[in-house]
mmCIF file of C-alpha atoms in Angstrom:
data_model
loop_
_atom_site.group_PDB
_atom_site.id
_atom_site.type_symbol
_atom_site.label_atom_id
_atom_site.label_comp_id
_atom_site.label_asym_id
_atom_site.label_seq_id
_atom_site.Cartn_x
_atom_site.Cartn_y
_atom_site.Cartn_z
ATOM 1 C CA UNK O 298 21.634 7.570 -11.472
ATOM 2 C CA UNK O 299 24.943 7.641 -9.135
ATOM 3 C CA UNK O 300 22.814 8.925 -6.186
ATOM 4 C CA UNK O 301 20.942 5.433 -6.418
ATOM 5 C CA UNK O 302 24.136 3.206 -6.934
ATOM 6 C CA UNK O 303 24.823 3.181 -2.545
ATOM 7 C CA UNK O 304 23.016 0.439 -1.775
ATOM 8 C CA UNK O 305 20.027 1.070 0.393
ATOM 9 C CA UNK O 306 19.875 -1.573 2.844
ATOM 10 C CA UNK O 307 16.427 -2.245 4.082
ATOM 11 C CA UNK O 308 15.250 -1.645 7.330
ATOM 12 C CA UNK O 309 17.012 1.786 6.995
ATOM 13 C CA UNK O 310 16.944 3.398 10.849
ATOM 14 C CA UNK O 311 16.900 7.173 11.735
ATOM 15 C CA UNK O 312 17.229 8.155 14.811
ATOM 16 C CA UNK O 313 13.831 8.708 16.408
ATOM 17 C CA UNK O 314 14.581 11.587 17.890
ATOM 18 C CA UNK O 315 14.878 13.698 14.549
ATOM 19 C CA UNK O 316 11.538 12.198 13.541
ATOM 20 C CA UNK O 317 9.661 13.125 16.684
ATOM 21 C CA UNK O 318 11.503 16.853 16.640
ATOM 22 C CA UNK O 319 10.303 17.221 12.957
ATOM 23 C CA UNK O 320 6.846 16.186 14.143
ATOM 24 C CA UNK O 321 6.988 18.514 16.915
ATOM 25 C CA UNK O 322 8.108 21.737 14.573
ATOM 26 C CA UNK O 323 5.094 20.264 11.831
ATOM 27 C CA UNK O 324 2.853 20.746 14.717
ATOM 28 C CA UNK O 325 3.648 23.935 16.219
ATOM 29 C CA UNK O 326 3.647 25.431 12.138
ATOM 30 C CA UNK O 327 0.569 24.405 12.305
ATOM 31 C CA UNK O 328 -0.526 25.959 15.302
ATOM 32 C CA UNK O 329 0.754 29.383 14.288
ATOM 33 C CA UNK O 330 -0.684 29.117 10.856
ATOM 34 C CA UNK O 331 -4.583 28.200 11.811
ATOM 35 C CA UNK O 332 -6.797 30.039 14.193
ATOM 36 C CA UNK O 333 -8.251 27.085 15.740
ATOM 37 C CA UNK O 334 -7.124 23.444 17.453
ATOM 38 C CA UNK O 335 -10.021 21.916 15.792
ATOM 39 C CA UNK O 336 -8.433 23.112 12.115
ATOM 40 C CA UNK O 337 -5.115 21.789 13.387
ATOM 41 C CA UNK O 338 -6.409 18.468 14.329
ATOM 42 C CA UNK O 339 -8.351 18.494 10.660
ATOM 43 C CA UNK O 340 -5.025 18.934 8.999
ATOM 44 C CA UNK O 341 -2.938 16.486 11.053
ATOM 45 C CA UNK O 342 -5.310 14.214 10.132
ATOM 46 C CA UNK O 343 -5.522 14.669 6.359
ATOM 47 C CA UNK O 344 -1.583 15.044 5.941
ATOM 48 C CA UNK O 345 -1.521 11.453 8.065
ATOM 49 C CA UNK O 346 -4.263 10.413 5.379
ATOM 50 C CA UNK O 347 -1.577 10.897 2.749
ATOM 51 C CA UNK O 348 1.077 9.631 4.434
ATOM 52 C CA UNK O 349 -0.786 6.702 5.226
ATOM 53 C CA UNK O 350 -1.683 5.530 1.283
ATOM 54 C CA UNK O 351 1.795 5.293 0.513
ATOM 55 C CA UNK O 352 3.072 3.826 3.673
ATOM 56 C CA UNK O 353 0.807 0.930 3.003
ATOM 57 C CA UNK O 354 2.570 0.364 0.266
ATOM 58 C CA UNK O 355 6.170 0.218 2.211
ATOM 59 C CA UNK O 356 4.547 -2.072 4.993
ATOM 60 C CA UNK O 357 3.230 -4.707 2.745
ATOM 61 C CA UNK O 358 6.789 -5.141 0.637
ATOM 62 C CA UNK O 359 9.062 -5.392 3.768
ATOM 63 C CA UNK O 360 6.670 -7.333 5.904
ATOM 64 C CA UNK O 361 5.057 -9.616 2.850
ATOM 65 C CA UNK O 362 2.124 -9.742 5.125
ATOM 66 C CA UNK O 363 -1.674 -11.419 3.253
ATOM 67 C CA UNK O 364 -5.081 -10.193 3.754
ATOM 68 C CA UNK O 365 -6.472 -10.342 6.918
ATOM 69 C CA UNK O 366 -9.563 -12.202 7.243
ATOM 70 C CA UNK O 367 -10.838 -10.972 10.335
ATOM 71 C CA UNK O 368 -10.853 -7.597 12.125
ATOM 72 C CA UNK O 369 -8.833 -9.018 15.029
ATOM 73 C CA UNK O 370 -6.340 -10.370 13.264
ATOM 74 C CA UNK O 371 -5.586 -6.687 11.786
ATOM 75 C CA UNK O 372 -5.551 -5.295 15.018
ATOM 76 C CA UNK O 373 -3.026 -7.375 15.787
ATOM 77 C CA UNK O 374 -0.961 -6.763 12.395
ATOM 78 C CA UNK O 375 -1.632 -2.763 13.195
ATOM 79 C CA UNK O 376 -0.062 -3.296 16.923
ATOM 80 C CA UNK O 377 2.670 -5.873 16.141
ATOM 81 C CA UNK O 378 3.701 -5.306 13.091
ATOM 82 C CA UNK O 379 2.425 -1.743 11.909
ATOM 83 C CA UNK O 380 3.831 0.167 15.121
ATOM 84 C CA UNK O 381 7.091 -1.945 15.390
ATOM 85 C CA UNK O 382 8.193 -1.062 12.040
ATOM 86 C CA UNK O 383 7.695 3.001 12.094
ATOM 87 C CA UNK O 384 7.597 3.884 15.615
ATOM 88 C CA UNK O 385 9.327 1.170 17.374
ATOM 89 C CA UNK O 386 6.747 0.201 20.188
ATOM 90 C CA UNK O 387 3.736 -2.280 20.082
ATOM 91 C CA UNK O 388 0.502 -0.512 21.566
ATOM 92 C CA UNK O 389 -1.469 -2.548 24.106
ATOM 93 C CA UNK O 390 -4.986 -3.826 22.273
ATOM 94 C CA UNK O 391 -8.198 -3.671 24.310
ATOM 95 C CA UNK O 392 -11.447 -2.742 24.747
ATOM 96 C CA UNK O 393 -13.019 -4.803 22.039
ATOM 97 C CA UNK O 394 -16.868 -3.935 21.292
ATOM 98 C CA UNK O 395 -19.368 -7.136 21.281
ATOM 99 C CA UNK O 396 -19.299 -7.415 17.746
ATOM 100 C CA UNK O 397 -15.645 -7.477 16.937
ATOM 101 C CA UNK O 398 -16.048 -4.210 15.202
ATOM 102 C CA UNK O 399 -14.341 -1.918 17.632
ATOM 103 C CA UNK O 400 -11.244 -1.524 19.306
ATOM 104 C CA UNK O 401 -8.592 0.665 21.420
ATOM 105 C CA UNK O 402 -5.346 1.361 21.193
ATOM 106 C CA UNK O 403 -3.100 2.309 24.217
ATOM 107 C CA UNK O 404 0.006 3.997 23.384
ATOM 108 C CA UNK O 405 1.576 4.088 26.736
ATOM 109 C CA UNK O 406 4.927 5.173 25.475
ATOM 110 C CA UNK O 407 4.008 7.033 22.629
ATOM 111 C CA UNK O 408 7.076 8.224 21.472
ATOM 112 C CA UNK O 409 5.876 11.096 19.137
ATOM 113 C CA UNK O 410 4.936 12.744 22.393
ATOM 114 C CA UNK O 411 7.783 12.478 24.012
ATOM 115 C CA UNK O 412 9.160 16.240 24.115
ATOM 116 C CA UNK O 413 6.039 17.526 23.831
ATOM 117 C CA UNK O 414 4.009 19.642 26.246
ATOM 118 C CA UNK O 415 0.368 21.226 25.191
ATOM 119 C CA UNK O 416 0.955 25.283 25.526
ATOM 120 C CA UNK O 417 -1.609 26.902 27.330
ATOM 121 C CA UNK O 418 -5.018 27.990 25.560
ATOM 122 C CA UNK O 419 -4.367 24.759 23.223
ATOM 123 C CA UNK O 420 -6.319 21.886 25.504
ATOM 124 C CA UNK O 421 -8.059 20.494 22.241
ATOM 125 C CA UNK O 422 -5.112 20.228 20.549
ATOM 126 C CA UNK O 423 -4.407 16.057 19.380
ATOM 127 C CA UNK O 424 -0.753 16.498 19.166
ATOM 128 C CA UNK O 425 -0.543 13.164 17.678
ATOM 129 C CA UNK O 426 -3.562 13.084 15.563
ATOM 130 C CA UNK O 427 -1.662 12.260 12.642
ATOM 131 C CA UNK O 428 -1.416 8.872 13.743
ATOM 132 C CA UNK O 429 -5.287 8.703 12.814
ATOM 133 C CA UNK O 430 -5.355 10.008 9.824
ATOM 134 C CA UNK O 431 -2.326 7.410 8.934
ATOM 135 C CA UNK O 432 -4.116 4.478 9.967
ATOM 136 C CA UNK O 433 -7.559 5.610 8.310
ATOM 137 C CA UNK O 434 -5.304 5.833 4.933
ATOM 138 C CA UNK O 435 -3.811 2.735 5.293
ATOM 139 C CA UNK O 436 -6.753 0.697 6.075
ATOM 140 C CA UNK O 437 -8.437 2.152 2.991
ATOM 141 C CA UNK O 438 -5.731 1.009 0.569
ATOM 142 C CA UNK O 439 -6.911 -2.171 1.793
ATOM 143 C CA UNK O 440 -10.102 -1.996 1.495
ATOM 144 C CA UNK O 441 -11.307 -1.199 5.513
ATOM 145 C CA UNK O 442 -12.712 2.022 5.557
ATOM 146 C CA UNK O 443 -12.492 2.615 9.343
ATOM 147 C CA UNK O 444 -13.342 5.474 11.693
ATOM 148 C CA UNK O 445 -10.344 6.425 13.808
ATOM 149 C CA UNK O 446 -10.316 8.657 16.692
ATOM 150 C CA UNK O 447 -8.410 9.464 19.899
ATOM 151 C CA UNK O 448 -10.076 9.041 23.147
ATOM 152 C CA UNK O 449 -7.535 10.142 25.518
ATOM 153 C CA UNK O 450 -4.358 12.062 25.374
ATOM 154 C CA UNK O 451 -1.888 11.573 28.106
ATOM 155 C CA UNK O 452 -0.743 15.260 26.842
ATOM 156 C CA UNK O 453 -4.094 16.590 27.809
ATOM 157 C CA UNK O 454 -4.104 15.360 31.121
ATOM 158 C CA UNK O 455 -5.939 11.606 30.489
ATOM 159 C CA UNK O 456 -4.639 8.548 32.293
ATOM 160 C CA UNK O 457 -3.438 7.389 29.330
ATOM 161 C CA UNK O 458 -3.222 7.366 25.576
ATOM 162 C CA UNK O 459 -5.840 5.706 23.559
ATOM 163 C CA UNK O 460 -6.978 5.792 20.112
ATOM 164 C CA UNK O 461 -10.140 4.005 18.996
ATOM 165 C CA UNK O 462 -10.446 2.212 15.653
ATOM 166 C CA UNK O 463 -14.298 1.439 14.435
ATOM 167 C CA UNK O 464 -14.851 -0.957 10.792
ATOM 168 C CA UNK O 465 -17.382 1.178 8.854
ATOM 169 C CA UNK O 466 -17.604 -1.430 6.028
ATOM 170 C CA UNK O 467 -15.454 -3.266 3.370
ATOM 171 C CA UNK O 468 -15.067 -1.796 0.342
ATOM 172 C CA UNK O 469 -15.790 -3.143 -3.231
ATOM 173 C CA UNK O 470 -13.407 -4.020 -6.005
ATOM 174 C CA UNK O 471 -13.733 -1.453 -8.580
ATOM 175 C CA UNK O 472 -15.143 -3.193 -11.582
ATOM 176 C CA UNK O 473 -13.862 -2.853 -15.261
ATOM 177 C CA UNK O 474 -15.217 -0.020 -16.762
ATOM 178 C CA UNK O 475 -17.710 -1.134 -18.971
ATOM 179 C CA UNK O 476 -17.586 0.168 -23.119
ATOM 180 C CA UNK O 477 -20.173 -1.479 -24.429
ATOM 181 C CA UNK Y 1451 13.179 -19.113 -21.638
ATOM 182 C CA UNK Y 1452 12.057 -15.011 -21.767
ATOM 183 C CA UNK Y 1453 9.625 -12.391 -20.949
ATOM 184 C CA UNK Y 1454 7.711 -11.342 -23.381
ATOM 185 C CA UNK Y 1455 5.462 -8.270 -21.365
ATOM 186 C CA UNK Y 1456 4.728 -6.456 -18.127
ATOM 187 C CA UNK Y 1457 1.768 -4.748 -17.528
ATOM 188 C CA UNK Y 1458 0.458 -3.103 -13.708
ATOM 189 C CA UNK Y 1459 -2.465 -2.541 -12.877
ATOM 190 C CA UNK Y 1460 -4.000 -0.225 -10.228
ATOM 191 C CA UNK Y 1461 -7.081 -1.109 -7.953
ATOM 192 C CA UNK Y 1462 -9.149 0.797 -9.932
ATOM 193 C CA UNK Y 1463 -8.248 -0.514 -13.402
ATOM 194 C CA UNK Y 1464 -6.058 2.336 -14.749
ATOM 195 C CA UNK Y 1465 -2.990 0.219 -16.363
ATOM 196 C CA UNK Y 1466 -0.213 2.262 -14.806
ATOM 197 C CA UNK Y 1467 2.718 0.171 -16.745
ATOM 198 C CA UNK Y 1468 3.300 -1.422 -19.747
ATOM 199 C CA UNK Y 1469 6.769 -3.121 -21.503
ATOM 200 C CA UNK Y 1470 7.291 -5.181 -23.869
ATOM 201 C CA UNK Y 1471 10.891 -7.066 -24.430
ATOM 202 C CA UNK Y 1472 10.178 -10.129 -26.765
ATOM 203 C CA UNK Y 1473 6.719 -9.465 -28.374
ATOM 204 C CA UNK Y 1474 6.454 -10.758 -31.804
ATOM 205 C CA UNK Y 1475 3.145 -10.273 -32.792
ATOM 206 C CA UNK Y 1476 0.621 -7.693 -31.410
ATOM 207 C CA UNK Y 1477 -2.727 -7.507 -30.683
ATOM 208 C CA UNK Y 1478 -3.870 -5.276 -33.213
ATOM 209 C CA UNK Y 1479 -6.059 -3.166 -31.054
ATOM 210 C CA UNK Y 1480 -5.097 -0.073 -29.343
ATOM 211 C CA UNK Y 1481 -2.954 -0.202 -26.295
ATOM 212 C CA UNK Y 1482 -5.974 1.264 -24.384
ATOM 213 C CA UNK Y 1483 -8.218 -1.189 -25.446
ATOM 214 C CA UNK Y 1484 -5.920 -3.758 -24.750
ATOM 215 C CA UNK Y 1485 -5.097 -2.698 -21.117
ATOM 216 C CA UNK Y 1486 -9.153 -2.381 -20.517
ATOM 217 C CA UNK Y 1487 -9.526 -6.119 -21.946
ATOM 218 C CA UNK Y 1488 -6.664 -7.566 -20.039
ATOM 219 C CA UNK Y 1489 -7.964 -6.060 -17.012
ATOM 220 C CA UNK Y 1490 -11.661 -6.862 -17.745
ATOM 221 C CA UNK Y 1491 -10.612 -10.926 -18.076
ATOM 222 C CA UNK Y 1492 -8.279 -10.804 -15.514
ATOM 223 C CA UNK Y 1493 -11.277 -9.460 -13.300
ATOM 224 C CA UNK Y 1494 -13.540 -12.186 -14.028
ATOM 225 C CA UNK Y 1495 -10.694 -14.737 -13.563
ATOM 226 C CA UNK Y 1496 -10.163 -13.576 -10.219
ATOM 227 C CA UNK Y 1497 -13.931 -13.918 -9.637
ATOM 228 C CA UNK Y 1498 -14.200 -17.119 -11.541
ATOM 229 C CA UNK Y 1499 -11.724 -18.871 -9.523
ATOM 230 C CA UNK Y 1500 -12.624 -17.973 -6.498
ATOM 231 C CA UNK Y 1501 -15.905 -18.702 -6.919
ATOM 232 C CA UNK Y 1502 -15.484 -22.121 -9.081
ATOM 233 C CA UNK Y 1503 -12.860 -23.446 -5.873
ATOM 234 C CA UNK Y 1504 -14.045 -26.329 -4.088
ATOM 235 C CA UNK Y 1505 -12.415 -24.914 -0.942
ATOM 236 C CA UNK Y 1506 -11.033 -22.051 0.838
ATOM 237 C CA UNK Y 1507 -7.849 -20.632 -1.299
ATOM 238 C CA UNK Y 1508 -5.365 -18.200 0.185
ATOM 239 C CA UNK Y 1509 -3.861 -17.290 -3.314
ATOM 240 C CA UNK Y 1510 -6.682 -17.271 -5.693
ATOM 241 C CA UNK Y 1511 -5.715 -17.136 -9.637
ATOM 242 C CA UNK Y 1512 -1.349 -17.278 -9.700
ATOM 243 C CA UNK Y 1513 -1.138 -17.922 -13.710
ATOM 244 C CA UNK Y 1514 -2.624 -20.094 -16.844
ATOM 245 C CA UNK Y 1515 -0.941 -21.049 -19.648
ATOM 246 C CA UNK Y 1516 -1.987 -21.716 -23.222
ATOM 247 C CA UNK Y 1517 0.155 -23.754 -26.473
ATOM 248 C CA UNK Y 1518 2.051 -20.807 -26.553
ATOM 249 C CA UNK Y 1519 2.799 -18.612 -23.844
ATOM 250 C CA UNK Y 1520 2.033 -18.510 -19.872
ATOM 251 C CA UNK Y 1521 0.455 -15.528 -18.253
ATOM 252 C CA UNK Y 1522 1.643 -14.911 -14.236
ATOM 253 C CA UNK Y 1523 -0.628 -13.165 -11.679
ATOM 254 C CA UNK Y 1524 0.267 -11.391 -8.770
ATOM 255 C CA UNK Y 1525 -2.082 -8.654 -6.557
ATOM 256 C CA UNK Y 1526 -1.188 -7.111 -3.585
ATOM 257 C CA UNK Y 1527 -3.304 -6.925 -0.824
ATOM 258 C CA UNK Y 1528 -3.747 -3.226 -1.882
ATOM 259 C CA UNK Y 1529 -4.851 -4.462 -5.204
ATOM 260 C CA UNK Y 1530 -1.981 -3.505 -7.273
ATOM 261 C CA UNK Y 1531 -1.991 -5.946 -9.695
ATOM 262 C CA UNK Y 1532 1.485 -7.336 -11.344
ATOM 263 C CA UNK Y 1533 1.122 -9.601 -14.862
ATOM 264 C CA UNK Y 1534 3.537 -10.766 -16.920
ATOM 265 C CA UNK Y 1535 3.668 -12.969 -19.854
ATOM 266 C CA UNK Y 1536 6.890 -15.920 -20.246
ATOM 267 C CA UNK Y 1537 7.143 -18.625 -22.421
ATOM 268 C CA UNK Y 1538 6.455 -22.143 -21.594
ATOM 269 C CA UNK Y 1539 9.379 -23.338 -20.297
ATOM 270 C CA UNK Y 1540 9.141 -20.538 -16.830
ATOM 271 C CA UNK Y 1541 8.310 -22.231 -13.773
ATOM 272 C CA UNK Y 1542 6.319 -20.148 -10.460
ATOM 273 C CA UNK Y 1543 7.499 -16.053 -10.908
ATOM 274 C CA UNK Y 1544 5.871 -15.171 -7.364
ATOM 275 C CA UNK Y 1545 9.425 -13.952 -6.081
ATOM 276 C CA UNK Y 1546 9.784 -12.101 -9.242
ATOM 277 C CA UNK Y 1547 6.803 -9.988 -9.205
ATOM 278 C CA UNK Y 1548 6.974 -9.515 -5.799
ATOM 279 C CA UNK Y 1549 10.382 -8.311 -6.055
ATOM 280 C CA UNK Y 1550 9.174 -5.930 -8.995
ATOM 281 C CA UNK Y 1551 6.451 -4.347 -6.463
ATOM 282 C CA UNK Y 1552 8.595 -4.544 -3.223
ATOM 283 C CA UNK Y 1553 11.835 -3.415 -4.509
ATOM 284 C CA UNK Y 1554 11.099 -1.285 -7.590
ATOM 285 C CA UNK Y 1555 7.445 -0.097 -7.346
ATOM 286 C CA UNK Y 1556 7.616 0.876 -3.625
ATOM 287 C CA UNK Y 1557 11.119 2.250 -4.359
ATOM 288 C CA UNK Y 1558 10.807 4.737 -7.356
ATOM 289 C CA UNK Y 1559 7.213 5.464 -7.681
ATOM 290 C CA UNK Y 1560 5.310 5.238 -4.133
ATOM 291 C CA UNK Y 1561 8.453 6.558 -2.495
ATOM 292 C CA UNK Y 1562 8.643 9.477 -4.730
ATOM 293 C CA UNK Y 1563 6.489 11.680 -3.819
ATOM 294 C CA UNK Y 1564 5.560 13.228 -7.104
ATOM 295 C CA UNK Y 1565 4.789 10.058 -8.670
ATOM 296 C CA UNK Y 1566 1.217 10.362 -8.374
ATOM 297 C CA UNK Y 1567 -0.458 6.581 -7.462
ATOM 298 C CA UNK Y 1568 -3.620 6.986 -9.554
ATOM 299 C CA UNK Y 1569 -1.827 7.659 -12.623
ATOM 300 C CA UNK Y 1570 0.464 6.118 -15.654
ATOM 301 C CA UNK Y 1571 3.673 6.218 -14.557
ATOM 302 C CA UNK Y 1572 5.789 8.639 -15.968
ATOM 303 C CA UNK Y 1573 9.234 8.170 -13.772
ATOM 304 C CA UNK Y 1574 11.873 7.162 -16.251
ATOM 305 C CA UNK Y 1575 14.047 6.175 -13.063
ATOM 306 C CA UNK Y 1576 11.142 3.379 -12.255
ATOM 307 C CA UNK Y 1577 11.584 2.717 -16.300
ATOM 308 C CA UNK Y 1578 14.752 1.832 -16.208
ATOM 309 C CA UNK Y 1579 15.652 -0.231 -12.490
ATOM 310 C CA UNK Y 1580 12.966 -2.113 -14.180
ATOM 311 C CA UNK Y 1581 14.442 -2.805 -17.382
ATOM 312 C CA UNK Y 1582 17.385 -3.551 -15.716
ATOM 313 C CA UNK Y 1583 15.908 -6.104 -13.121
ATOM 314 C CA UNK Y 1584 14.064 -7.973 -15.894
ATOM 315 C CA UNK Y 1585 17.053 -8.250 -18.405
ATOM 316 C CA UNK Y 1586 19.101 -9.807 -15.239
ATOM 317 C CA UNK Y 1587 16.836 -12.299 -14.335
ATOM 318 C CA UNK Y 1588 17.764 -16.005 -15.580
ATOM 319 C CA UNK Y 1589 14.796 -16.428 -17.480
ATOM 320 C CA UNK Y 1590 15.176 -13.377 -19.475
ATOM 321 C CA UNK Y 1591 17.316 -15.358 -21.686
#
């Protein structure tokens, strides 16, 4: 159990730049290994799905944040807390829908993108789609299920980067499975 | 003061950890039964209480306590649920079982990837920070 006995402080930083190149070479795998964009987006999305169940997990211990009552107020726990914590940046939140129900991300700075440059014959590649899947995972774990999507890339030649976030509906406790 | 038991819970029921340090007398039932009753009441606590309060609560059921023994309550917002059973004489364990989710649970199960989350956990690394947490803790003793 010696490999546990160095203390792991909390808030542990790497740099950023080995995250985003390991996202980058993730990517372009993935672009060599499927025949189409659309199949590349589809995984990014389900590996961020994975990713995002058990990052839930980290968020709520370090940040001790409650339930959030409201969908605005987890917009705002998604922006300030959420991105601040993993990626460093707070995305801009806007272009909320009548009901509440529906809202943008901008990710002006998005650092995952930083070195990154769409080759040619990929324009519906989402280079950062993982990011959805993520935040679809997460919200799940707390009982949001929530359709995510990305309705501009910078990368693909959009003014800027945006990713929309729509409540489906809250899901039910499980109840005790009944023997009787 | 001491700790009698642990158990965890997952959202969907599946008790995904049980210890016991000071348990005299047991419940003569099958551990499976057991977990499925202690989930099943703790269920309708949850819904009892929040449904019996007379106004808004933020925390819901935290812990009841009979002649003999006190039971503590703690769910995450992800609906892990953390009980544990003291005697008497143990005041609020919040810190405590948050501790046990933040700092062991997060650590050695969800950060180990092949620690699966919808299953009893197997990790004997998760076993024993745990052991070792709850035998340092002042009211152990």
């Amino acid at each position: 159990m010696s490999r546990q006995s160095a203390v792991r402080a909390d808030n542990r930083k790497v740099s950023a730049e080995l995250f985003v190149l390991t996202h980058g070479a993730l990517v372009a795998q993935l672009v060599k290994d499927y025949e189409s964009d659309e199949e590349v987006n589809k995984q990014l999305d389900k590996m961020g799905y994975n990713i995002g169940v058990r990052l839930v997990e980290d968020f709520l211990a370090r940040s001790n944040v409650g339930r959030c009552h409201d969908f605005r107020e987890t917009a705002d726990v998604i922006a300030k807390l959420g991105f601040k914590m993993f990626l460093g940046f707070s995305p801009v939140i806007t272009n909320w829908s009548a009901a509440s129900d529906e809202f943008s991300l901008i990710l002006d700075n998005n650092p995952m993108a930083e070195f990154a440059e769409l080759p040619e014959g990929h324009e519906g590649l989402l280079f950062s789609n993982i990011l959805c899947g993520v935040l679809r995972g997460a919200l799940e774990m707390v009982q949001m299920e929530v359709d995510v999507w990305f309705v501009q890339d910078a990368l693909r030649g959009d003014e800027t980067t945006e990713i929309r976030l729509k409540f489906i509906r809250k899901l039910e406790d499980a109840l005790p499975a009944g023997e009787d | 003061m001491t700790i009698y038991n642990l158990y965890v819970f997952d959202r969907n029921g599946t008790c995904l950890y049980y210890e016991s340090w000071n348990r005299r007398k047991e419940s003569n039932m099958s551990k499976d039964e057991e977990f499925k009753l202690m989930y099943g009441m703790l269920y309708s606590i949850k819904s009892f209480v929040a449904r019996m309060s007379p106004s808004e609560s933020k925390d819901g059921f935290l812990n009841y306590r009979t002649s003999k023994y006190k039971l503590h309550f703690y769910e995450t917002p992800t609906g892990l649920k953390f009980i544990m059973n003291t005697d008497l004489s143990v005041g609020t364990t919040r810190d405590v079982l948050f501790n046990i989710y933040s700092k062991i649970y997060v650590e050695y199960v969800v950060k180990n990837p092949l620690c699966r989350l919808d299953e009893p956990i197997q990790s004997e690394l998760f076993a024993s920070k745990l052991d070792t947490y709850i035998r340092s803790l002042n009211i152990f003793n």
